[in-house]
């Protein structure tokens, strides 16, 4: 190759490279440009090889020109690279910009379930009267759910509780139908004086409607000591009604039958909404049924090794959902386990 030809080729290459660089608009394009012109396999590198074909006298000058072009193209390349990188960073900063003046996003917090709130409240009320809160198993044996409560296996009263039976193979296993089995468990564990309440879930094989659920919560109460009387039971329940529904509330006892108490009663509180005159909430009766109660049956005491000649006791059981329904005028018990957030979040303000 002649020197003149070499130089014109070099000039053409330089022009083409510079022209092409003005069209480069992104870092990726720039990289292909580098590969094409100044990279190790690029056109300029090929020109270095062509140097060998020149006359030895022409080589130094041609080499100098070639190096000049390489330096100039490399410098232009680096400038463009700096420019493009700065542009990319600026664009990224703009797209990732955070407006710190925007109001924060409210975190979604849950709140306590109304039943939990009521259990806390009941625990506090009873703690002030000397009762300890304890919890028991939801899966029970027939022995605790029935036998020790004076309901033998052939007794018709066993049918009253619509039991969900889990297993009958070795020993009868049931979902507890009431919190009363904890009466026996507590008395087996601790000797009198006993004063406990037992909140918890109970289960019944029952069709659901506005006032029946197959799972609901009860609060059991038990006091055993020397000289416990029916009037103590009445006083405690009266105080409960006043704490829950206001200072002027009254309590009503009526005879009722439960195999594990004698005498047995159902108890009601006079309706706080109409002051006992009769309204929709109390179904015109003036009274709201709260649960069952009575004096612990001597056979129950004897069954757990407590001498009924020395000790007496009272027990009561009430429905926790029912208390909430009375207080807040909730007409459908299914709301509690229905998991509708519109209902549950109504109690957010009461959560501490
Ligand atoms: N366990 C009874 C029920 O579920 C309520 C009750 C408890 C009655 C304690 C008397 C004494 O129906």
PDB file of C-alpha atoms in Angstrom, residues 51-165:
ATOM      1  CA  UNK A  51       1.393  -0.127   8.659  1.00  0.00           C
ATOM      2  CA  UNK A  52       3.595  -3.179   7.970  1.00  0.00           C
ATOM      3  CA  UNK A  53       2.742  -3.014   4.259  1.00  0.00           C
ATOM      4  CA  UNK A  54       4.156   0.522   3.846  1.00  0.00           C
ATOM      5  CA  UNK A  55       7.650   1.382   2.746  1.00  0.00           C
ATOM      6  CA  UNK A  56       9.945   1.490   5.734  1.00  0.00           C
ATOM      7  CA  UNK A  57      10.656   5.178   5.049  1.00  0.00           C
ATOM      8  CA  UNK A  58       6.953   6.042   5.228  1.00  0.00           C
ATOM      9  CA  UNK A  59       6.195   4.030   8.316  1.00  0.00           C
ATOM     10  CA  UNK A  60       7.271   6.499  11.083  1.00  0.00           C
ATOM     11  CA  UNK A  61       5.156   9.364   9.720  1.00  0.00           C
ATOM     12  CA  UNK A  62       2.198   7.099   8.996  1.00  0.00           C
ATOM     13  CA  UNK A  63       2.482   5.595  12.511  1.00  0.00           C
ATOM     14  CA  UNK A  64       2.535   9.061  14.059  1.00  0.00           C
ATOM     15  CA  UNK A  65      -0.631  10.058  12.164  1.00  0.00           C
ATOM     16  CA  UNK A  66      -2.319   6.818  13.157  1.00  0.00           C
ATOM     17  CA  UNK A  67      -1.516   7.367  16.841  1.00  0.00           C
ATOM     18  CA  UNK A  68      -2.808  10.927  16.600  1.00  0.00           C
ATOM     19  CA  UNK A  69      -6.114   9.721  15.197  1.00  0.00           C
ATOM     20  CA  UNK A  70      -6.339   7.019  17.839  1.00  0.00           C
ATOM     21  CA  UNK A  71      -5.714   9.520  20.650  1.00  0.00           C
ATOM     22  CA  UNK A  72      -8.200  11.982  19.245  1.00  0.00           C
ATOM     23  CA  UNK A  73     -10.917   9.331  18.798  1.00  0.00           C
ATOM     24  CA  UNK A  74     -10.237   7.901  22.276  1.00  0.00           C
ATOM     25  CA  UNK A  75     -10.508  11.346  23.817  1.00  0.00           C
ATOM     26  CA  UNK A  76     -13.794  12.082  22.009  1.00  0.00           C
ATOM     27  CA  UNK A  77     -15.061   8.671  23.089  1.00  0.00           C
ATOM     28  CA  UNK A  78     -14.215   9.351  26.727  1.00  0.00           C
ATOM     29  CA  UNK A  79     -15.861  12.772  26.682  1.00  0.00           C
ATOM     30  CA  UNK A  80     -19.011  11.298  25.222  1.00  0.00           C
ATOM     31  CA  UNK A  81     -18.969   8.509  27.790  1.00  0.00           C
ATOM     32  CA  UNK A  82     -18.729  10.990  30.653  1.00  0.00           C
ATOM     33  CA  UNK A  83     -21.591  12.989  29.170  1.00  0.00           C
ATOM     34  CA  UNK A  84     -23.840   9.989  28.709  1.00  0.00           C
ATOM     35  CA  UNK A  85     -23.155   8.618  32.198  1.00  0.00           C
ATOM     36  CA  UNK A  86     -23.992  11.944  33.774  1.00  0.00           C
ATOM     37  CA  UNK A  87     -27.193  12.083  31.742  1.00  0.00           C
ATOM     38  CA  UNK A  88     -28.174   8.569  32.825  1.00  0.00           C
ATOM     39  CA  UNK A  89     -27.565   9.380  36.485  1.00  0.00           C
ATOM     40  CA  UNK A  90     -29.593  12.564  36.230  1.00  0.00           C
ATOM     41  CA  UNK A  91     -32.435  10.684  34.565  1.00  0.00           C
ATOM     42  CA  UNK A  92     -32.317   8.038  37.266  1.00  0.00           C
ATOM     43  CA  UNK A  93     -32.357  10.691  39.994  1.00  0.00           C
ATOM     44  CA  UNK A  94     -35.383  12.303  38.421  1.00  0.00           C
ATOM     45  CA  UNK A  95     -37.249   9.017  38.033  1.00  0.00           C
ATOM     46  CA  UNK A  96     -36.414   7.868  41.555  1.00  0.00           C
ATOM     47  CA  UNK A  97     -37.101  11.179  43.205  1.00  0.00           C
ATOM     48  CA  UNK A  98     -39.103  10.959  46.419  1.00  0.00           C
ATOM     49  CA  UNK A  99     -41.456  13.768  47.295  1.00  0.00           C
ATOM     50  CA  UNK A 100     -40.694  14.127  50.973  1.00  0.00           C
ATOM     51  CA  UNK A 101     -43.521  16.615  51.386  1.00  0.00           C
ATOM     52  CA  UNK A 102     -46.216  13.969  50.662  1.00  0.00           C
ATOM     53  CA  UNK A 103     -48.173  12.804  53.734  1.00  0.00           C
ATOM     54  CA  UNK A 104     -47.105   9.360  54.988  1.00  0.00           C
ATOM     55  CA  UNK A 105     -49.142   6.241  54.309  1.00  0.00           C
ATOM     56  CA  UNK A 106     -51.258   5.236  57.288  1.00  0.00           C
ATOM     57  CA  UNK A 107     -50.102   1.770  58.422  1.00  0.00           C
ATOM     58  CA  UNK A 108     -52.972  -0.733  58.558  1.00  0.00           C
ATOM     59  CA  UNK A 109     -53.263  -1.910  62.123  1.00  0.00           C
ATOM     60  CA  UNK A 110     -55.740  -4.443  63.419  1.00  0.00           C
ATOM     61  CA  UNK A 111     -57.655  -4.195  66.666  1.00  0.00           C
ATOM     62  CA  UNK A 112     -58.671  -6.563  69.405  1.00  0.00           C
ATOM     63  CA  UNK A 113     -61.721  -8.738  68.753  1.00  0.00           C
ATOM     64  CA  UNK A 114     -64.821  -7.651  70.727  1.00  0.00           C
ATOM     65  CA  UNK A 115     -64.853 -11.027  72.488  1.00  0.00           C
ATOM     66  CA  UNK A 116     -61.229 -10.525  73.604  1.00  0.00           C
ATOM     67  CA  UNK A 117     -62.098  -7.033  74.827  1.00  0.00           C
ATOM     68  CA  UNK A 118     -65.025  -8.403  76.817  1.00  0.00           C
ATOM     69  CA  UNK A 119     -62.870 -11.172  78.317  1.00  0.00           C
ATOM     70  CA  UNK A 120     -60.325  -8.554  79.437  1.00  0.00           C
ATOM     71  CA  UNK A 121     -63.069  -6.434  80.955  1.00  0.00           C
ATOM     72  CA  UNK A 122     -64.629  -9.419  82.757  1.00  0.00           C
ATOM     73  CA  UNK A 123     -61.219 -10.451  84.101  1.00  0.00           C
ATOM     74  CA  UNK A 124     -60.748  -6.993  85.563  1.00  0.00           C
ATOM     75  CA  UNK A 125     -64.201  -6.861  87.134  1.00  0.00           C
ATOM     76  CA  UNK A 126     -63.743 -10.279  88.732  1.00  0.00           C
ATOM     77  CA  UNK A 127     -60.138  -9.631  89.782  1.00  0.00           C
ATOM     78  CA  UNK A 128     -61.481  -6.816  91.982  1.00  0.00           C
ATOM     79  CA  UNK A 129     -63.786  -9.373  93.628  1.00  0.00           C
ATOM     80  CA  UNK A 130     -60.873 -11.755  94.256  1.00  0.00           C
ATOM     81  CA  UNK A 131     -61.307 -14.098  91.267  1.00  0.00           C
ATOM     82  CA  UNK A 132     -58.370 -15.422  89.293  1.00  0.00           C
ATOM     83  CA  UNK A 133     -58.694 -15.955  85.507  1.00  0.00           C
ATOM     84  CA  UNK A 134     -57.709 -19.435  84.292  1.00  0.00           C
ATOM     85  CA  UNK A 135     -58.005 -21.226  80.958  1.00  0.00           C
ATOM     86  CA  UNK A 136     -58.732 -24.844  80.115  1.00  0.00           C
ATOM     87  CA  UNK A 137     -58.641 -27.292  77.209  1.00  0.00           C
ATOM     88  CA  UNK A 138     -61.200 -27.029  74.405  1.00  0.00           C
ATOM     89  CA  UNK A 139     -60.863 -30.726  73.641  1.00  0.00           C
ATOM     90  CA  UNK A 140     -62.191 -32.572  76.679  1.00  0.00           C
ATOM     91  CA  UNK A 141     -62.895 -36.053  77.861  1.00  0.00           C
ATOM     92  CA  UNK A 142     -66.412 -37.214  78.635  1.00  0.00           C
ATOM     93  CA  UNK A 143     -65.237 -37.593  82.234  1.00  0.00           C
ATOM     94  CA  UNK A 144     -64.726 -33.826  82.715  1.00  0.00           C
ATOM     95  CA  UNK A 145     -67.382 -32.555  80.326  1.00  0.00           C
ATOM     96  CA  UNK A 146     -70.069 -34.822  81.861  1.00  0.00           C
ATOM     97  CA  UNK A 147     -69.244 -37.530  84.443  1.00  0.00           C
ATOM     98  CA  UNK A 148     -67.609 -35.319  87.089  1.00  0.00           C
ATOM     99  CA  UNK A 149     -70.443 -32.812  86.605  1.00  0.00           C
ATOM    100  CA  UNK A 150     -72.965 -35.368  87.772  1.00  0.00           C
ATOM    101  CA  UNK A 151     -74.108 -36.275  84.254  1.00  0.00           C
ATOM    102  CA  UNK A 152     -73.552 -40.063  83.970  1.00  0.00           C
ATOM    103  CA  UNK A 153     -73.383 -41.612  80.501  1.00  0.00           C
ATOM    104  CA  UNK A 154     -76.950 -42.934  80.595  1.00  0.00           C
ATOM    105  CA  UNK A 155     -78.414 -39.645  81.840  1.00  0.00           C
ATOM    106  CA  UNK A 156     -80.810 -37.920  79.419  1.00  0.00           C
ATOM    107  CA  UNK A 157     -79.351 -34.509  80.367  1.00  0.00           C
ATOM    108  CA  UNK A 158     -76.307 -35.477  78.328  1.00  0.00           C
ATOM    109  CA  UNK A 159     -78.360 -34.918  75.182  1.00  0.00           C
ATOM    110  CA  UNK A 160     -79.107 -31.317  76.129  1.00  0.00           C
ATOM    111  CA  UNK A 161     -75.602 -30.209  75.179  1.00  0.00           C
ATOM    112  CA  UNK A 162     -75.574 -31.211  71.475  1.00  0.00           C
ATOM    113  CA  UNK A 163     -72.107 -32.616  71.871  1.00  0.00           C
ATOM    114  CA  UNK A 164     -69.570 -32.779  69.063  1.00  0.00           C
ATOM    115  CA  UNK A 165     -67.943 -36.154  69.724  1.00  0.00           C
TER     116      UNK A 165
END
